[in-house]
Amino acid sequence: MLACALGDSYGAGFEFAPSARVREHNDLTTYIQHQKWAELKPGHYTDDTQMALAIAEHMLTNDVWSVPALATRFVVGFHRDPRAGYAGHFYDFLKKTDTGGAFVDNIRPHSDKSGGAMRAFPLGFLSATREVRDLAMFQASLTHATHDGMMAAAAAALMFHHRYHRIGDKFALPDFLSDMTGCRFTGKWKGKVSSSGLDCVKAALAALIDNDSMGDVLKACVAFTGDVDTVAAIAMPSAAVCNDTADWFPQWLVDRLENGTYGREFIRSMDEKLLAKYPTRFKTKEELDAKRQEKQQAKAAARANPAPKPTPEPEEPGLLDWLFDDNED
């Protein structure tokens, strides 16, 4: 969650900015002001992180996965901490929507843009791959009930899932995502990123695969230009848990990240809770060696102290044994 917020906050200042502005300032030395939203201050995250937090908070409860429950999470998350960054029509919709029921009744979920994908990554903490895919598509359907909108969400969640649970190395991700979604992922991207959900995920995947540290992944996301805060919000969580990617990035990114009620420390606490509730399923060499040693010790103990063989129970005579009894006349 912290990596998502860092990518989102850094990328926000560059969202759909001119290429010259990106080239001049994309050096990981400061957060910059968004050109459109004066109220979105440098170092503040946007809707990408806010909605991902709503998904994560739902995961930390035992509530059912239902349309009303998730809609309520989105509404509560917005109204407790209103902020810029949402698409204009959706922002206005949330401002006048105060219940999950009203959200469900009035939303028009026909977009193929990135809203379902930008918030999906926390579902990757789950251990069952197909459940990750299906729930990512389900949550996307509230606002992006189109094929591409839902598949983009599935791919974003599965990318994090693949790295968190160490299903393979990061270079296997394109085939993995292609197989799981039926969409074509190559791990390559060039040029400006549109607001299409699939484009954002494909660009995030390319940044992850082509770079060896979190800082370089973040710079690469922004260098594409276009919807770069969403690209970074999708890529950075996977980079943070990727064993093929070094965890280097400037400490100032963390130090200057907003720290209000739902800022840096709140997000850290969310990470701690998610990691505790959803431990990774991969085993380190130390864990595997300890398990192997435990089995060997159990076998050695069994050989040293064999269990006594049980005394066989006397067999009951069969119903027709009298036919073959030589002692009978």
CSV table of C-alpha atoms in Angstrom, one decimal:
chain,number,residue,atom,x,y,z
A,1,MET,CA,0.0,0.0,0.0
A,2,LEU,CA,2.8,2.4,0.8
A,3,ALA,CA,4.5,1.7,-2.6
A,4,CYS,CA,1.1,2.4,-4.3
A,5,ALA,CA,0.8,5.7,-2.6
A,6,LEU,CA,4.4,6.7,-3.4
A,7,GLY,CA,3.9,5.9,-7.1
A,8,ASP,CA,0.6,7.6,-7.2
A,9,SER,CA,1.8,10.7,-5.4
A,10,TYR,CA,4.9,11.1,-7.5
A,11,GLY,CA,3.2,10.3,-10.7
A,12,ALA,CA,0.3,12.7,-10.0
A,13,GLY,CA,2.3,15.8,-10.8
A,14,PHE,CA,3.1,14.4,-14.2
A,15,GLU,CA,-0.3,13.1,-15.2
A,16,PHE,CA,-0.9,14.0,-18.9
A,17,ALA,CA,1.8,16.6,-18.6
A,18,PRO,CA,3.7,17.7,-21.7
A,19,SER,CA,6.7,15.6,-22.6
A,20,ALA,CA,9.1,18.5,-22.0
A,21,ARG,CA,7.9,18.9,-18.4
A,22,VAL,CA,8.3,15.2,-17.8
A,23,ARG,CA,11.8,15.2,-19.2
A,24,GLU,CA,12.8,18.2,-17.1
A,25,HIS,CA,11.5,17.1,-13.7
A,26,ASN,CA,11.3,13.3,-13.7
A,27,ASP,CA,14.5,12.8,-11.7
A,28,LEU,CA,13.2,11.6,-8.4
A,29,THR,CA,14.3,14.8,-6.6
A,30,THR,CA,10.9,16.2,-5.6
A,31,TYR,CA,7.1,15.9,-5.9
A,32,ILE,CA,5.7,18.5,-8.3
A,33,GLN,CA,2.4,20.3,-8.5
A,34,HIS,CA,-0.3,19.0,-10.7
A,35,GLN,CA,-1.0,21.4,-13.5
A,36,LYS,CA,-4.8,21.0,-13.3
A,37,TRP,CA,-5.7,20.5,-9.7
A,38,ALA,CA,-4.3,23.2,-7.5
A,39,GLU,CA,-5.9,21.5,-4.5
A,40,LEU,CA,-3.9,18.4,-5.1
A,41,LYS,CA,-0.7,19.3,-3.3
A,42,PRO,CA,2.7,17.7,-4.1
A,43,GLY,CA,3.2,14.5,-2.1
A,44,HIS,CA,-0.6,13.9,-1.9
A,45,TYR,CA,-2.0,10.7,-3.4
A,46,THR,CA,-5.1,10.6,-5.6
A,47,ASP,CA,-8.1,8.4,-6.2
A,48,ASP,CA,-5.9,5.4,-7.2
A,49,THR,CA,-4.6,5.0,-3.7
A,50,GLN,CA,-7.9,6.0,-2.0
A,51,MET,CA,-9.9,3.3,-3.7
A,52,ALA,CA,-7.2,0.7,-3.3
A,53,LEU,CA,-7.4,1.5,0.5
A,54,ALA,CA,-11.1,0.8,0.3
A,55,ILE,CA,-10.5,-2.6,-1.2
A,56,ALA,CA,-7.8,-3.4,1.4
A,57,GLU,CA,-10.0,-2.3,4.3
A,58,HIS,CA,-12.7,-4.6,3.1
A,59,MET,CA,-10.2,-7.5,2.9
A,60,LEU,CA,-9.3,-7.0,6.5
A,61,THR,CA,-12.9,-7.6,7.6
A,62,ASN,CA,-15.0,-10.7,7.4
A,63,ASP,CA,-17.7,-8.9,5.4
A,64,VAL,CA,-19.1,-10.7,2.4
A,65,TRP,CA,-18.0,-9.7,-1.1
A,66,SER,CA,-21.1,-8.1,-2.3
A,67,VAL,CA,-22.0,-5.1,-4.5
A,68,PRO,CA,-23.6,-3.1,-1.7
A,69,ALA,CA,-20.7,-3.8,0.7
A,70,LEU,CA,-18.1,-2.6,-1.8
A,71,ALA,CA,-20.1,0.4,-2.9
A,72,THR,CA,-20.4,1.5,0.7
A,73,ARG,CA,-16.6,1.2,1.1
A,74,PHE,CA,-16.1,3.5,-1.9
A,75,VAL,CA,-18.6,6.0,-0.7
A,76,VAL,CA,-17.2,6.1,2.9
A,77,GLY,CA,-13.6,6.2,1.7
A,78,PHE,CA,-14.4,9.3,-0.4
A,79,HIS,CA,-16.5,11.2,2.1
A,80,ARG,CA,-14.2,10.7,5.1
A,81,ASP,CA,-11.3,12.2,3.1
A,82,PRO,CA,-12.5,14.1,-0.1
A,83,ARG,CA,-9.7,14.7,-2.5
A,84,ALA,CA,-9.0,15.6,-6.1
A,85,GLY,CA,-7.9,13.1,-8.7
A,86,TYR,CA,-11.1,11.4,-9.6
A,87,ALA,CA,-12.5,11.7,-13.2
A,88,GLY,CA,-14.7,14.8,-13.2
A,89,HIS,CA,-18.1,13.1,-13.6
A,90,PHE,CA,-17.2,10.4,-11.1
A,91,TYR,CA,-16.0,13.0,-8.6
A,92,ASP,CA,-19.3,14.8,-8.9
A,93,PHE,CA,-21.2,11.5,-8.6
A,94,LEU,CA,-19.4,10.7,-5.3
A,95,LYS,CA,-20.0,14.2,-3.9
A,96,LYS,CA,-23.8,13.7,-4.2
A,97,THR,CA,-23.8,10.0,-3.3
A,98,ASP,CA,-23.9,9.3,0.4
A,99,THR,CA,-24.9,5.6,0.6
A,100,GLY,CA,-23.8,2.4,-1.0
A,101,GLY,CA,-27.4,1.9,-2.2
A,102,ALA,CA,-27.5,5.2,-4.0
A,103,PHE,CA,-24.1,4.3,-5.6
A,104,VAL,CA,-25.5,1.1,-7.0
A,105,ASP,CA,-28.7,2.6,-8.1
A,106,ASN,CA,-27.2,5.5,-10.0
A,107,ILE,CA,-23.8,4.4,-11.3
A,108,ARG,CA,-23.3,3.8,-15.0
A,109,PRO,CA,-20.6,1.1,-15.1
A,110,HIS,CA,-19.8,1.1,-18.8
A,111,SER,CA,-16.2,2.4,-18.9
A,112,ASP,CA,-13.1,0.5,-20.1
A,113,LYS,CA,-10.8,3.0,-18.4
A,114,SER,CA,-8.4,2.3,-15.6
A,115,GLY,CA,-10.6,2.8,-12.5
A,116,GLY,CA,-11.1,-0.9,-11.9
A,117,ALA,CA,-7.5,-1.7,-12.4
A,118,MET,CA,-5.9,1.1,-10.3
A,119,ARG,CA,-7.5,-0.2,-7.1
A,120,ALA,CA,-7.2,-3.9,-7.7
A,121,PHE,CA,-3.7,-4.8,-6.5
A,122,PRO,CA,-4.5,-5.6,-2.8
A,123,LEU,CA,-6.5,-8.6,-4.0
A,124,GLY,CA,-3.2,-10.1,-5.0
A,125,PHE,CA,-2.5,-10.8,-1.4
A,126,LEU,CA,-5.0,-13.7,-1.6
A,127,SER,CA,-3.3,-17.1,-2.0
A,128,ALA,CA,-5.7,-18.6,-4.6
A,129,THR,CA,-4.9,-17.4,-8.1
A,130,ARG,CA,-8.4,-17.8,-9.6
A,131,GLU,CA,-10.0,-16.1,-6.6
A,132,VAL,CA,-7.7,-13.1,-7.2
A,133,ARG,CA,-8.8,-12.9,-10.8
A,134,ASP,CA,-12.5,-13.4,-10.1
A,135,LEU,CA,-12.7,-10.9,-7.3
A,136,ALA,CA,-10.7,-8.3,-9.2
A,137,MET,CA,-13.2,-8.6,-12.0
A,138,PHE,CA,-16.1,-8.5,-9.6
A,139,GLN,CA,-15.0,-5.3,-7.9
A,140,ALA,CA,-14.2,-3.7,-11.2
A,141,SER,CA,-17.8,-4.5,-12.4
A,142,LEU,CA,-19.2,-1.9,-10.0
A,143,THR,CA,-17.8,0.9,-12.1
A,144,HIS,CA,-16.2,-0.7,-15.2
A,145,ALA,CA,-18.4,-3.6,-16.2
A,146,THR,CA,-16.8,-4.0,-19.6
A,147,HIS,CA,-14.6,-6.8,-20.9
A,148,ASP,CA,-11.5,-4.6,-21.0
A,149,GLY,CA,-12.3,-2.8,-17.8
A,150,MET,CA,-12.6,-6.1,-15.8
A,151,MET,CA,-9.7,-7.8,-17.5
A,152,ALA,CA,-7.4,-4.9,-16.8
A,153,ALA,CA,-8.4,-5.2,-13.1
A,154,ALA,CA,-7.7,-8.9,-13.1
A,155,ALA,CA,-4.3,-8.4,-14.7
A,156,ALA,CA,-3.3,-5.7,-12.2
A,157,ALA,CA,-4.2,-7.9,-9.2
A,158,LEU,CA,-2.6,-11.0,-10.8
A,159,MET,CA,0.7,-9.1,-11.4
A,160,PHE,CA,1.0,-8.3,-7.7
A,161,HIS,CA,-0.1,-11.8,-6.8
A,162,HIS,CA,2.5,-13.3,-9.0
A,163,ARG,CA,5.3,-11.4,-7.4
A,164,TYR,CA,4.1,-11.5,-3.8
A,165,HIS,CA,3.7,-15.3,-3.8
A,166,ARG,CA,6.8,-15.9,-6.0
A,167,ILE,CA,4.9,-18.0,-8.6
A,168,GLY,CA,7.9,-17.5,-11.0
A,169,ASP,CA,10.4,-14.8,-12.0
A,170,LYS,CA,9.1,-11.5,-13.3
A,171,PHE,CA,10.0,-12.4,-16.9
A,172,ALA,CA,7.3,-15.1,-16.8
A,173,LEU,CA,4.6,-12.4,-16.1
A,174,PRO,CA,3.5,-11.7,-19.7
A,175,ASP,CA,2.7,-15.4,-20.3
A,176,PHE,CA,1.1,-15.8,-16.9
A,177,LEU,CA,-1.2,-12.7,-17.4
A,178,SER,CA,-2.0,-13.8,-20.9
A,179,ASP,CA,-3.0,-17.3,-19.8
A,180,MET,CA,-5.1,-16.0,-16.9
A,181,THR,CA,-7.0,-13.3,-18.7
A,182,GLY,CA,-7.1,-14.3,-22.3
A,183,CYS,CA,-5.6,-10.8,-23.2
A,184,ARG,CA,-2.3,-10.4,-24.9
A,185,PHE,CA,0.6,-9.2,-22.7
A,186,THR,CA,4.1,-8.9,-24.1
A,187,GLY,CA,6.0,-6.9,-21.4
A,188,LYS,CA,6.7,-4.2,-23.9
A,189,TRP,CA,5.4,-0.6,-24.1
A,190,LYS,CA,6.4,2.6,-26.0
A,191,GLY,CA,5.0,6.0,-25.9
A,192,LYS,CA,2.2,7.8,-24.2
A,193,VAL,CA,-0.2,5.8,-22.0
A,194,SER,CA,-3.9,6.4,-22.5
A,195,SER,CA,-6.5,6.1,-19.7
A,196,SER,CA,-7.5,2.7,-21.0
A,197,GLY,CA,-7.2,0.1,-18.2
A,198,LEU,CA,-5.4,-2.4,-20.3
A,199,ASP,CA,-2.9,0.2,-21.6
A,200,CYS,CA,-2.1,1.2,-18.0
A,201,VAL,CA,-1.5,-2.4,-16.9
A,202,LYS,CA,0.6,-3.1,-20.0
A,203,ALA,CA,2.8,-0.1,-19.4
A,204,ALA,CA,3.2,-0.9,-15.7
A,205,LEU,CA,4.2,-4.5,-16.6
A,206,ALA,CA,6.9,-3.1,-19.0
A,207,ALA,CA,8.3,-0.8,-16.4
A,208,LEU,CA,8.5,-3.6,-13.9
A,209,ILE,CA,10.2,-6.1,-16.3
A,210,ASP,CA,12.7,-3.7,-17.8
A,211,ASN,CA,14.0,-2.1,-14.6
A,212,ASP,CA,16.0,-3.5,-11.7
A,213,SER,CA,15.1,-1.2,-8.8
A,214,MET,CA,11.9,0.4,-7.4
A,215,GLY,CA,13.3,3.9,-8.2
A,216,ASP,CA,14.0,3.0,-11.8
A,217,VAL,CA,10.6,1.4,-12.1
A,218,LEU,CA,9.0,4.6,-10.9
A,219,LYS,CA,11.0,6.8,-13.3
A,220,ALA,CA,10.1,4.5,-16.2
A,221,CYS,CA,6.4,4.7,-15.4
A,222,VAL,CA,6.5,8.5,-15.5
A,223,ALA,CA,8.7,8.7,-18.6
A,224,PHE,CA,6.0,7.0,-20.7
A,225,THR,CA,3.9,10.2,-20.2
A,226,GLY,CA,0.1,10.1,-20.2
A,227,ASP,CA,-1.9,8.5,-17.3
A,228,VAL,CA,1.4,7.9,-15.4
A,229,ASP,CA,0.1,8.2,-11.8
A,230,THR,CA,-2.1,5.1,-12.5
A,231,VAL,CA,0.7,3.3,-14.2
A,232,ALA,CA,3.0,3.9,-11.2
A,233,ALA,CA,0.2,3.0,-8.7
A,234,ILE,CA,-0.1,-0.4,-10.5
A,235,ALA,CA,3.6,-1.1,-11.0
A,236,MET,CA,5.1,0.0,-7.6
A,237,PRO,CA,3.3,-2.5,-5.3
A,238,SER,CA,4.6,-5.3,-7.5
A,239,ALA,CA,8.1,-3.8,-7.5
A,240,ALA,CA,8.0,-3.5,-3.7
A,241,VAL,CA,7.5,-7.3,-3.3
A,242,CYS,CA,9.5,-8.5,-6.4
A,243,ASN,CA,12.6,-10.5,-5.5
A,244,ASP,CA,14.0,-9.6,-9.0
A,245,THR,CA,13.8,-5.9,-8.2
A,246,ALA,CA,16.0,-4.1,-5.7
A,247,ASP,CA,14.1,-2.0,-3.1
A,248,TRP,CA,16.2,1.1,-3.7
A,249,PHE,CA,14.3,4.4,-4.0
A,250,PRO,CA,14.9,7.9,-2.5
A,251,GLN,CA,13.9,8.1,1.2
A,252,TRP,CA,12.5,11.6,0.7
A,253,LEU,CA,9.6,10.0,-1.2
A,254,VAL,CA,8.5,8.4,2.0
A,255,ASP,CA,9.5,11.4,4.3
A,256,ARG,CA,7.5,13.9,2.3
A,257,LEU,CA,4.4,11.8,1.6
A,258,GLU,CA,1.4,13.3,3.2
A,259,ASN,CA,0.8,12.2,6.7
A,260,GLY,CA,-2.7,13.3,7.8
A,261,THR,CA,-5.3,11.0,9.2
A,262,TYR,CA,-5.2,8.7,6.2
A,263,GLY,CA,-1.6,9.4,5.2
A,264,ARG,CA,1.8,7.7,5.5
A,265,GLU,CA,1.4,6.1,9.0
A,266,PHE,CA,-2.2,5.0,8.4
A,267,ILE,CA,-1.0,3.4,5.1
A,268,ARG,CA,1.9,1.7,6.9
A,269,SER,CA,-0.5,0.2,9.4
A,270,MET,CA,-2.6,-1.1,6.6
A,271,ASP,CA,0.5,-2.9,5.2
A,272,GLU,CA,1.2,-4.5,8.5
A,273,LYS,CA,-2.3,-5.8,8.8
A,274,LEU,CA,-2.4,-7.1,5.3
A,275,LEU,CA,1.0,-8.9,5.6
A,276,ALA,CA,-0.2,-10.5,8.9
A,277,LYS,CA,-3.5,-11.7,7.5
A,278,TYR,CA,-2.2,-12.8,4.1
A,279,PRO,CA,1.2,-14.3,4.5
A,280,THR,CA,3.0,-15.2,1.3
A,281,ARG,CA,2.8,-18.8,0.2
A,282,PHE,CA,6.3,-19.1,-1.1
A,283,LYS,CA,8.9,-20.8,1.0
A,284,THR,CA,12.4,-19.5,1.6
A,285,LYS,CA,15.4,-21.8,1.4
A,286,GLU,CA,15.7,-21.6,5.2
A,287,GLU,CA,12.0,-22.6,5.6
A,288,LEU,CA,12.4,-25.5,3.2
A,289,ASP,CA,15.6,-26.7,4.9
A,290,ALA,CA,13.9,-26.5,8.4
A,291,LYS,CA,11.0,-28.6,7.1
A,292,ARG,CA,13.3,-31.1,5.5
A,293,GLN,CA,15.3,-31.4,8.8
A,294,GLU,CA,12.1,-31.9,10.8
A,295,LYS,CA,11.0,-34.8,8.5
A,296,GLN,CA,14.5,-36.4,8.8
A,297,GLN,CA,14.4,-36.2,12.6
A,298,ALA,CA,11.0,-37.7,12.7
A,299,LYS,CA,12.1,-40.6,10.5
A,300,ALA,CA,15.2,-41.1,12.7
A,301,ALA,CA,13.2,-41.1,15.9
A,302,ALA,CA,10.8,-43.7,14.4
A,303,ARG,CA,13.7,-46.0,13.5
A,304,ALA,CA,15.2,-45.7,16.9
A,305,ASN,CA,11.9,-46.4,18.7
A,306,PRO,CA,9.8,-48.4,16.5
A,307,ALA,CA,6.2,-48.7,17.5
A,308,PRO,CA,5.2,-52.2,18.7
A,309,LYS,CA,3.3,-54.2,16.2
A,310,PRO,CA,-0.3,-54.6,17.2
A,311,THR,CA,-1.5,-58.1,18.2
A,312,PRO,CA,-3.8,-59.4,15.5
A,313,GLU,CA,-7.4,-60.0,16.5
A,314,PRO,CA,-8.6,-63.6,16.3
A,315,GLU,CA,-10.6,-64.1,13.2
A,316,GLU,CA,-14.3,-64.8,13.6
A,317,PRO,CA,-15.4,-68.1,11.9
A,318,GLY,CA,-17.0,-67.6,8.6
A,319,LEU,CA,-20.7,-68.5,8.1
A,320,LEU,CA,-19.8,-71.5,5.9
A,321,ASP,CA,-16.6,-72.7,7.6
A,322,TRP,CA,-18.5,-75.8,8.9
A,323,LEU,CA,-18.6,-77.2,5.4
A,324,PHE,CA,-14.8,-77.6,5.4
A,325,ASP,CA,-14.2,-78.7,9.0
A,326,ASP,CA,-12.6,-82.1,8.9
A,327,ASN,CA,-13.6,-82.8,12.5
A,328,GLU,CA,-17.2,-82.8,11.7
A,329,ASP,CA,-19.0,-86.1,10.8
